[in-house]
Amino acid sequence: MKARRRLATLPGRRHVNGPSLEGLLGVVRAHHPDADVGLIEFAHGEAARWHAGQTRYSGDPYLTHCLAAAAIVADVGMPPTVVCAALLHDVEDTSCPPGRVAEYFGPDVAQLVSDVRTVKLRAIPPSGLHPGAARPASRSPHEEAVLANISLMALDEHFHAQWHTRMGTSWQREKRRKTGTGNWRLVRYADDFVVLVSGPAHRAEALRGQVAEVLAPLGLRLSTEKTRVVHIDDGFDFLGHHIRRQRNRGTNKLVVYTRPSKKAIKAVRGRISERTYRHTQNQSLATLLEGLNRTLTGWATYFRHGAAKRTFNAVDHHAWHRVAIWLRRKHTIPSSQLKGFCDQGWRFAGSGTVFLGVSSVMIERYRYRGAKIPTPWTIETAADNG
């Protein structure tokens, strides 16, 4: 599941059963060293028992879906009871007797399983999937992200099966290109996803309808405001990044650039302005710089894997001028006296704290790694299982 969260493409031409029980227990122990994992092992055995003979769209045993759901909640540090509930969240759709979960695992696990089932039956979508979706007061954003991951696994399975049956090999993809059928693949993070299509525009429109059909049984629907079909040359925003194909400067070669989106730039500029408003002039320069450094370096670390040098310089320029205005207002001084608050050149400093800015974060362009992204899970192939 780590690979899926990092937006990596799924391994090609390989039958993958997903995370193993041993890998799951290792992640739980890493977050909760003193936890009793015996209950999780028992929950895994119960899930294997009641889902025996069931398979997913890809042909894998249905138990892999339960393990994948448990891997998500374990990876964000949820306690063992939540991991057990993730393993057992679909047993009530089997021949498992009612009340068995409560009898063997206690009321807490049973309530969690019931809550997940209520989400499915009442079709309560995570916020952001459609306009006007209200967030229940009892659910945190992290819980919504987990629910989105669990709910939209059906979408993953749908496109995963299409890829491996129709486009899994290079000759299949080449044949589809020649016939104009097109190729496509899904990239998803929580409830944000993009379907990358190599083919005509009408194929992308058809896939939008296909996505809607997959989501309908889950009680979910696409946001009409956020869902659109665009050409890669026009660009699109995804997870705060603007992705667009352009001509490489000085050549005729077309390359895909990833930059911070206008919305992300506007947001960080707003945070800089908020930290340098008049009401913050009661604090020292060192305190101001510490807060700005945390904001700017954190933002830059997220966007450092794209073509962001010019953007970083522009954000730093805005931040420097906001600090300059803050100092002039606080000390009622002209611009010519700002030099007294600098240590090297025009770099602001106070009580040992210096202004770092986003340019202090080194840009490391993303290098394509395909299906070779490291994962903590033990990958078992069909051949390994006999």
Short mmCIF file of C-alpha atoms in Angstrom, two decimals:
data_model
loop_
_atom_site.label_atom_id
_atom_site.label_comp_id
_atom_site.label_asym_id
_atom_site.label_seq_id
_atom_site.Cartn_x
_atom_site.Cartn_y
_atom_site.Cartn_z
CA MET A 1 0.00 0.00 0.00
CA LYS A 2 3.00 2.31 0.39
CA ALA A 3 3.47 2.16 -3.37
CA ARG A 4 -0.14 3.11 -3.95
CA ARG A 5 0.12 6.04 -1.56
CA ARG A 6 3.17 7.30 -3.42
CA LEU A 7 1.24 7.31 -6.67
CA ALA A 8 3.41 4.63 -8.20
CA THR A 9 2.18 2.52 -11.07
CA LEU A 10 1.23 -1.00 -10.10
CA PRO A 11 3.67 -3.78 -11.00
CA GLY A 12 3.03 -5.13 -14.47
CA ARG A 13 2.47 -8.71 -15.52
CA ARG A 14 2.69 -10.03 -12.00
CA HIS A 15 0.05 -11.58 -9.79
CA VAL A 16 0.35 -9.66 -6.54
CA ASN A 17 -1.41 -10.74 -3.37
CA GLY A 18 -0.64 -7.51 -1.55
CA PRO A 19 0.62 -7.07 2.00
CA SER A 20 1.29 -10.14 4.10
CA LEU A 21 0.25 -10.73 7.69
CA GLU A 22 3.89 -10.63 8.80
CA GLY A 23 4.41 -7.23 7.18
CA LEU A 24 1.19 -5.92 8.75
CA LEU A 25 2.23 -7.08 12.22
CA GLY A 26 5.63 -5.45 11.74
CA VAL A 27 4.05 -2.07 11.02
CA VAL A 28 1.74 -2.39 14.04
CA ARG A 29 4.70 -3.21 16.30
CA ALA A 30 6.62 -0.24 14.92
CA HIS A 31 3.83 2.14 15.98
CA HIS A 32 2.81 0.24 19.14
CA PRO A 33 5.80 -1.74 20.52
CA ASP A 34 3.83 -3.08 23.51
CA ALA A 35 0.73 -4.05 21.55
CA ASP A 36 -0.64 -7.58 21.75
CA VAL A 37 -0.81 -8.65 18.10
CA GLY A 38 -2.48 -11.95 18.94
CA LEU A 39 -5.89 -10.37 18.42
CA ILE A 40 -4.84 -9.21 14.94
CA GLU A 41 -3.65 -12.73 14.07
CA PHE A 42 -6.99 -14.10 15.24
CA ALA A 43 -8.87 -11.48 13.19
CA HIS A 44 -6.81 -12.45 10.14
CA GLY A 45 -7.74 -16.10 10.67
CA GLU A 46 -11.43 -15.23 10.99
CA ALA A 47 -11.33 -13.07 7.84
CA ALA A 48 -9.59 -15.90 5.94
CA ARG A 49 -12.23 -18.35 7.15
CA TRP A 50 -15.31 -16.35 6.19
CA HIS A 51 -13.89 -15.01 2.90
CA ALA A 52 -12.61 -18.42 1.79
CA GLY A 53 -13.35 -19.01 -1.90
CA GLN A 54 -14.10 -15.34 -2.63
CA THR A 55 -11.96 -13.47 -5.17
CA ARG A 56 -11.47 -9.89 -6.33
CA TYR A 57 -11.81 -8.53 -9.86
CA SER A 58 -8.11 -9.20 -10.41
CA GLY A 59 -8.49 -12.87 -9.45
CA ASP A 60 -6.65 -12.48 -6.15
CA PRO A 61 -8.22 -13.95 -2.99
CA TYR A 62 -10.62 -11.49 -1.34
CA LEU A 63 -8.49 -11.66 1.80
CA THR A 64 -5.93 -9.44 0.07
CA HIS A 65 -8.51 -6.61 0.14
CA CYS A 66 -8.91 -7.04 3.90
CA LEU A 67 -5.15 -6.98 4.37
CA ALA A 68 -4.86 -3.90 2.17
CA ALA A 69 -7.48 -2.06 4.26
CA ALA A 70 -5.69 -3.09 7.46
CA ALA A 71 -2.37 -1.93 5.99
CA ILE A 72 -3.77 1.55 5.41
CA VAL A 73 -4.95 2.04 8.98
CA ALA A 74 -1.81 0.43 10.43
CA ASP A 75 0.44 2.68 8.41
CA VAL A 76 -1.13 5.85 9.86
CA GLY A 77 -0.63 4.52 13.41
CA MET A 78 -4.13 3.33 14.26
CA PRO A 79 -4.37 1.02 17.32
CA PRO A 80 -4.73 -2.78 17.01
CA THR A 81 -8.51 -2.63 17.53
CA VAL A 82 -8.89 -0.50 14.39
CA VAL A 83 -6.59 -2.86 12.46
CA CYS A 84 -8.79 -5.79 13.53
CA ALA A 85 -11.89 -3.92 12.39
CA ALA A 86 -10.27 -3.27 9.01
CA LEU A 87 -9.55 -6.99 8.61
CA LEU A 88 -13.14 -7.85 9.54
CA HIS A 89 -14.98 -4.96 7.88
CA ASP A 90 -16.64 -7.19 5.24
CA VAL A 91 -17.34 -10.39 7.21
CA GLU A 92 -20.94 -9.30 7.84
CA ASP A 93 -21.49 -9.67 4.08
CA THR A 94 -20.58 -13.36 4.36
CA SER A 95 -22.19 -16.26 6.19
CA CYS A 96 -20.58 -15.12 9.45
CA PRO A 97 -23.23 -15.36 12.21
CA PRO A 98 -24.48 -11.99 13.54
CA GLY A 99 -22.86 -11.05 16.79
CA ARG A 100 -19.77 -13.20 16.28
CA VAL A 101 -17.46 -10.20 15.97
CA ALA A 102 -18.76 -8.70 19.22
CA GLU A 103 -18.50 -12.07 20.98
CA TYR A 104 -14.90 -12.81 19.99
CA PHE A 105 -13.41 -9.32 19.61
CA GLY A 106 -15.38 -7.14 21.98
CA PRO A 107 -17.81 -4.23 21.56
CA ASP A 108 -15.19 -1.72 20.34
CA VAL A 109 -14.18 -3.75 17.30
CA ALA A 110 -17.80 -4.66 16.60
CA GLN A 111 -18.81 -0.98 16.68
CA LEU A 112 -16.03 -0.05 14.24
CA VAL A 113 -17.09 -2.82 11.85
CA SER A 114 -20.68 -1.63 12.16
CA ASP A 115 -19.63 1.98 11.45
CA VAL A 116 -17.84 0.97 8.26
CA ARG A 117 -20.86 -1.05 7.20
CA THR A 118 -23.12 1.93 7.95
CA VAL A 119 -20.96 4.07 5.68
CA LYS A 120 -21.49 1.56 2.87
CA LEU A 121 -25.21 1.07 3.43
CA ARG A 122 -26.10 4.72 3.95
CA ALA A 123 -23.71 5.82 1.22
CA ILE A 124 -22.09 8.54 3.30
CA PRO A 125 -19.28 9.76 1.00
CA PRO A 126 -16.04 11.30 2.22
CA SER A 127 -16.17 15.08 1.94
CA GLY A 128 -14.90 16.47 -1.34
CA LEU A 129 -16.33 13.74 -3.57
CA HIS A 130 -19.25 15.93 -4.54
CA PRO A 131 -20.36 19.52 -3.92
CA GLY A 132 -22.19 20.16 -0.68
CA ALA A 133 -20.96 17.03 1.07
CA ALA A 134 -21.21 17.66 4.80
CA ARG A 135 -18.54 16.35 7.12
CA PRO A 136 -19.98 14.53 10.14
CA ALA A 137 -18.88 16.18 13.36
CA SER A 138 -17.60 12.86 14.76
CA ARG A 139 -15.25 12.12 11.84
CA SER A 140 -11.78 13.64 11.52
CA PRO A 141 -10.11 14.42 8.17
CA HIS A 142 -7.72 11.49 8.75
CA GLU A 143 -10.66 9.12 9.26
CA GLU A 144 -12.27 10.43 6.08
CA ALA A 145 -9.06 9.76 4.15
CA VAL A 146 -9.03 6.19 5.47
CA LEU A 147 -12.69 5.70 4.52
CA ALA A 148 -11.99 7.12 1.07
CA ASN A 149 -9.14 4.66 0.59
CA ILE A 150 -11.30 1.74 1.62
CA SER A 151 -14.33 2.80 -0.43
CA LEU A 152 -12.45 3.60 -3.62
CA MET A 153 -10.52 0.34 -3.69
CA ALA A 154 -13.30 -0.85 -5.98
CA LEU A 155 -12.13 1.76 -8.47
CA ASP A 156 -8.54 0.55 -8.13
CA GLU A 157 -9.59 -3.03 -8.76
CA HIS A 158 -11.68 -2.08 -11.79
CA PHE A 159 -8.84 -0.29 -13.59
CA HIS A 160 -6.23 -2.74 -12.35
CA ALA A 161 -8.15 -5.61 -13.96
CA GLN A 162 -8.51 -3.69 -17.24
CA TRP A 163 -4.80 -2.93 -17.34
CA HIS A 164 -3.66 -6.51 -16.78
CA THR A 165 -6.18 -8.11 -19.12
CA ARG A 166 -6.11 -5.61 -22.00
CA MET A 167 -2.98 -3.44 -21.72
CA GLY A 168 -0.57 -5.45 -19.59
CA THR A 169 2.02 -6.06 -22.33
CA SER A 170 3.80 -3.73 -24.74
CA TRP A 171 2.39 -5.47 -27.80
CA GLN A 172 -1.16 -5.14 -26.44
CA ARG A 173 -0.69 -1.42 -25.89
CA GLU A 174 0.87 -0.99 -29.34
CA LYS A 175 -2.02 -2.82 -30.96
CA ARG A 176 -4.53 -0.62 -29.15
CA ARG A 177 -2.66 2.50 -30.27
CA LYS A 178 -2.76 1.41 -33.90
CA THR A 179 -6.47 0.62 -33.76
CA GLY A 180 -7.26 3.90 -31.99
CA THR A 181 -8.66 2.14 -28.92
CA GLY A 182 -6.28 3.93 -26.56
CA ASN A 183 -4.64 2.99 -23.27
CA TRP A 184 -5.30 4.33 -19.79
CA ARG A 185 -4.31 4.00 -16.18
CA LEU A 186 -5.59 5.24 -12.82
CA VAL A 187 -3.51 7.20 -10.31
CA ARG A 188 -5.23 7.79 -6.97
CA TYR A 189 -4.51 9.26 -3.53
CA ALA A 190 -7.42 9.01 -1.04
CA ASP A 191 -10.41 10.63 -2.82
CA ASP A 192 -8.31 12.47 -5.44
CA PHE A 193 -7.56 10.59 -8.62
CA VAL A 194 -6.69 11.12 -12.25
CA VAL A 195 -7.13 8.74 -15.18
CA LEU A 196 -4.28 9.11 -17.66
CA VAL A 197 -5.48 8.33 -21.18
CA SER A 198 -3.37 7.84 -24.29
CA GLY A 199 -5.97 8.05 -26.99
CA PRO A 200 -8.78 10.16 -28.48
CA ALA A 201 -10.83 12.59 -26.41
CA HIS A 202 -14.04 10.57 -26.75
CA ARG A 203 -12.28 7.67 -24.99
CA ALA A 204 -11.61 9.90 -21.99
CA GLU A 205 -15.26 10.97 -21.95
CA ALA A 206 -16.32 7.32 -22.04
CA LEU A 207 -14.02 6.53 -19.11
CA ARG A 208 -15.62 9.31 -17.08
CA GLY A 209 -18.94 7.54 -17.49
CA GLN A 210 -17.26 4.26 -16.59
CA VAL A 211 -15.92 5.74 -13.35
CA ALA A 212 -19.39 7.02 -12.48
CA GLU A 213 -20.81 3.51 -13.00
CA VAL A 214 -18.22 2.00 -10.66
CA LEU A 215 -18.88 4.60 -7.96
CA ALA A 216 -22.68 4.42 -8.17
CA PRO A 217 -23.07 1.12 -6.20
CA LEU A 218 -20.95 2.68 -3.43
CA GLY A 219 -23.35 5.60 -3.16
CA LEU A 220 -20.69 8.00 -4.47
CA ARG A 221 -20.76 10.35 -7.42
CA LEU A 222 -18.24 12.45 -9.28
CA SER A 223 -18.07 16.16 -8.57
CA THR A 224 -19.29 17.97 -11.67
CA GLU A 225 -17.22 21.00 -10.67
CA LYS A 226 -13.94 19.17 -10.18
CA THR A 227 -14.20 16.47 -12.84
CA ARG A 228 -13.16 17.49 -16.32
CA VAL A 229 -11.39 16.16 -19.39
CA VAL A 230 -8.26 18.11 -20.35
CA HIS A 231 -5.37 17.68 -22.74
CA ILE A 232 -1.94 17.26 -21.21
CA ASP A 233 -0.77 20.30 -23.20
CA ASP A 234 -3.37 22.41 -21.37
CA GLY A 235 -2.32 20.99 -18.00
CA PHE A 236 -4.22 20.01 -14.86
CA ASP A 237 -3.84 20.34 -11.09
CA PHE A 238 -3.38 17.26 -8.92
CA LEU A 239 -2.44 17.18 -5.22
CA GLY A 240 -1.26 20.78 -5.31
CA HIS A 241 0.88 20.31 -8.41
CA HIS A 242 0.26 21.66 -11.90
CA ILE A 243 1.19 19.02 -14.48
CA ARG A 244 1.56 20.12 -18.07
CA ARG A 245 3.43 19.12 -21.24
CA GLN A 246 5.47 21.90 -22.82
CA ARG A 247 8.32 22.37 -25.24
CA ASN A 248 11.69 22.14 -23.56
CA ARG A 249 13.32 25.54 -23.82
CA GLY A 250 15.94 25.65 -26.58
CA THR A 251 14.71 22.43 -28.21
CA ASN A 252 11.68 21.07 -30.02
CA LYS A 253 11.27 18.24 -27.54
CA LEU A 254 8.02 18.05 -25.57
CA VAL A 255 8.42 17.20 -21.88
CA VAL A 256 6.01 17.03 -18.95
CA TYR A 257 6.69 19.58 -16.21
CA THR A 258 5.43 19.41 -12.63
CA ARG A 259 5.21 22.75 -10.83
CA PRO A 260 3.39 24.10 -7.77
CA SER A 261 -0.15 25.04 -8.77
CA LYS A 262 -1.42 28.63 -8.65
CA LYS A 263 -3.72 27.63 -5.81
CA ALA A 264 -0.79 26.26 -3.78
CA ILE A 265 1.27 29.41 -4.42
CA LYS A 266 -1.63 31.63 -3.40
CA ALA A 267 -2.10 29.59 -0.23
CA VAL A 268 1.53 29.89 0.91
CA ARG A 269 1.59 33.61 0.10
CA GLY A 270 -1.52 33.98 2.24
CA ARG A 271 0.16 32.17 5.14
CA ILE A 272 3.20 34.44 4.83
CA SER A 273 0.98 37.53 4.90
CA GLU A 274 -0.93 36.17 7.89
CA ARG A 275 2.29 35.68 9.87
CA THR A 276 3.41 39.25 9.10
CA TYR A 277 0.17 41.13 9.82
CA ARG A 278 0.19 44.09 12.20
CA HIS A 279 -1.17 42.00 15.07
CA THR A 280 2.07 39.95 15.12
CA GLN A 281 4.32 42.93 15.84
CA ASN A 282 4.36 42.14 19.56
CA GLN A 283 6.73 39.23 18.93
CA SER A 284 10.46 39.39 18.34
CA LEU A 285 12.15 39.13 14.95
CA ALA A 286 13.60 35.75 15.92
CA THR A 287 10.15 34.37 16.74
CA LEU A 288 8.77 35.68 13.46
CA LEU A 289 11.62 34.13 11.46
CA GLU A 290 11.26 30.78 13.22
CA GLY A 291 7.59 30.58 12.28
CA LEU A 292 8.23 31.65 8.69
CA ASN A 293 11.07 29.16 8.33
CA ARG A 294 8.85 26.30 9.46
CA THR A 295 6.12 27.30 7.04
CA LEU A 296 8.38 27.90 4.04
CA THR A 297 10.70 24.92 4.41
CA GLY A 298 7.75 22.57 4.96
CA TRP A 299 6.01 23.88 1.86
CA ALA A 300 9.20 23.70 -0.20
CA THR A 301 9.95 20.14 0.92
CA TYR A 302 6.63 19.01 -0.53
CA PHE A 303 7.21 20.72 -3.89
CA ARG A 304 10.97 20.19 -4.23
CA HIS A 305 10.61 17.30 -6.69
CA GLY A 306 9.31 19.49 -9.52
CA ALA A 307 10.47 22.34 -11.72
CA ALA A 308 10.05 24.87 -8.93
CA LYS A 309 13.18 27.06 -8.89
CA ARG A 310 11.47 30.18 -10.26
CA THR A 311 8.47 29.65 -8.01
CA PHE A 312 10.70 29.27 -4.95
CA ASN A 313 12.50 32.52 -5.79
CA ALA A 314 9.19 34.36 -6.24
CA VAL A 315 7.87 33.09 -2.90
CA ASP A 316 11.09 34.11 -1.16
CA HIS A 317 10.87 37.57 -2.75
CA HIS A 318 7.34 37.98 -1.38
CA ALA A 319 8.37 36.73 2.08
CA TRP A 320 11.40 39.04 2.27
CA HIS A 321 9.33 42.10 1.43
CA ARG A 322 6.66 41.13 3.95
CA VAL A 323 9.32 40.88 6.68
CA ALA A 324 10.76 44.23 5.57
CA ILE A 325 7.34 45.89 5.85
CA TRP A 326 6.84 44.23 9.25
CA LEU A 327 10.15 45.62 10.54
CA ARG A 328 9.45 49.11 9.24
CA ARG A 329 6.06 49.18 10.95
CA LYS A 330 7.32 47.67 14.20
CA HIS A 331 10.29 50.00 14.62
CA THR A 332 8.99 52.99 12.58
CA ILE A 333 12.10 53.15 10.45
CA PRO A 334 12.81 53.90 6.78
CA SER A 335 14.00 51.24 4.35
CA SER A 336 17.58 52.51 4.58
CA GLN A 337 17.84 51.23 8.18
CA LEU A 338 16.77 47.65 7.41
CA LYS A 339 20.42 46.73 6.95
CA GLY A 340 20.79 46.76 10.71
CA PHE A 341 18.56 43.68 10.95
CA CYS A 342 20.64 41.66 8.45
CA ASP A 343 23.76 39.56 9.01
CA GLN A 344 25.00 38.56 5.52
CA GLY A 345 24.03 40.88 2.73
CA TRP A 346 20.30 41.46 2.96
CA ARG A 347 19.47 38.27 4.85
CA PHE A 348 17.34 39.03 7.91
CA ALA A 349 18.55 37.65 11.23
CA GLY A 350 17.70 38.08 14.87
CA SER A 351 19.06 36.48 18.08
CA GLY A 352 20.84 33.75 16.13
CA THR A 353 17.85 32.93 13.90
CA VAL A 354 18.24 33.69 10.20
CA PHE A 355 15.71 33.85 7.38
CA LEU A 356 15.99 30.62 5.41
CA GLY A 357 13.17 30.80 2.89
CA VAL A 358 12.08 28.15 0.43
CA SER A 359 15.26 28.49 -1.63
CA SER A 360 17.18 26.85 1.24
CA VAL A 361 15.52 23.55 0.28
CA MET A 362 17.42 21.82 -2.52
CA ILE A 363 15.33 20.84 -5.52
CA GLU A 364 15.63 17.14 -6.35
CA ARG A 365 13.85 16.34 -9.58
CA TYR A 366 11.81 13.14 -9.50
CA ARG A 367 13.40 10.20 -11.27
CA TYR A 368 11.12 7.59 -12.78
CA ARG A 369 11.43 4.28 -10.97
CA GLY A 370 8.55 2.33 -12.46
CA ALA A 371 7.52 -0.68 -10.39
CA LYS A 372 10.81 -0.80 -8.44
CA ILE A 373 9.74 1.54 -5.64
CA PRO A 374 10.72 -0.07 -2.28
CA THR A 375 7.85 -1.45 -0.22
CA PRO A 376 7.88 -2.87 3.34
CA TRP A 377 5.38 -5.56 2.40
CA THR A 378 6.28 -9.09 1.44
CA ILE A 379 5.13 -9.54 -2.17
CA GLU A 380 3.92 -13.06 -2.79
CA THR A 381 3.30 -14.27 -6.32
CA ALA A 382 0.85 -16.95 -7.39
CA ALA A 383 3.78 -19.29 -8.02
CA ASP A 384 4.97 -18.86 -4.42
CA ASN A 385 1.58 -19.99 -3.18
CA GLY A 386 1.55 -23.06 -5.40
#
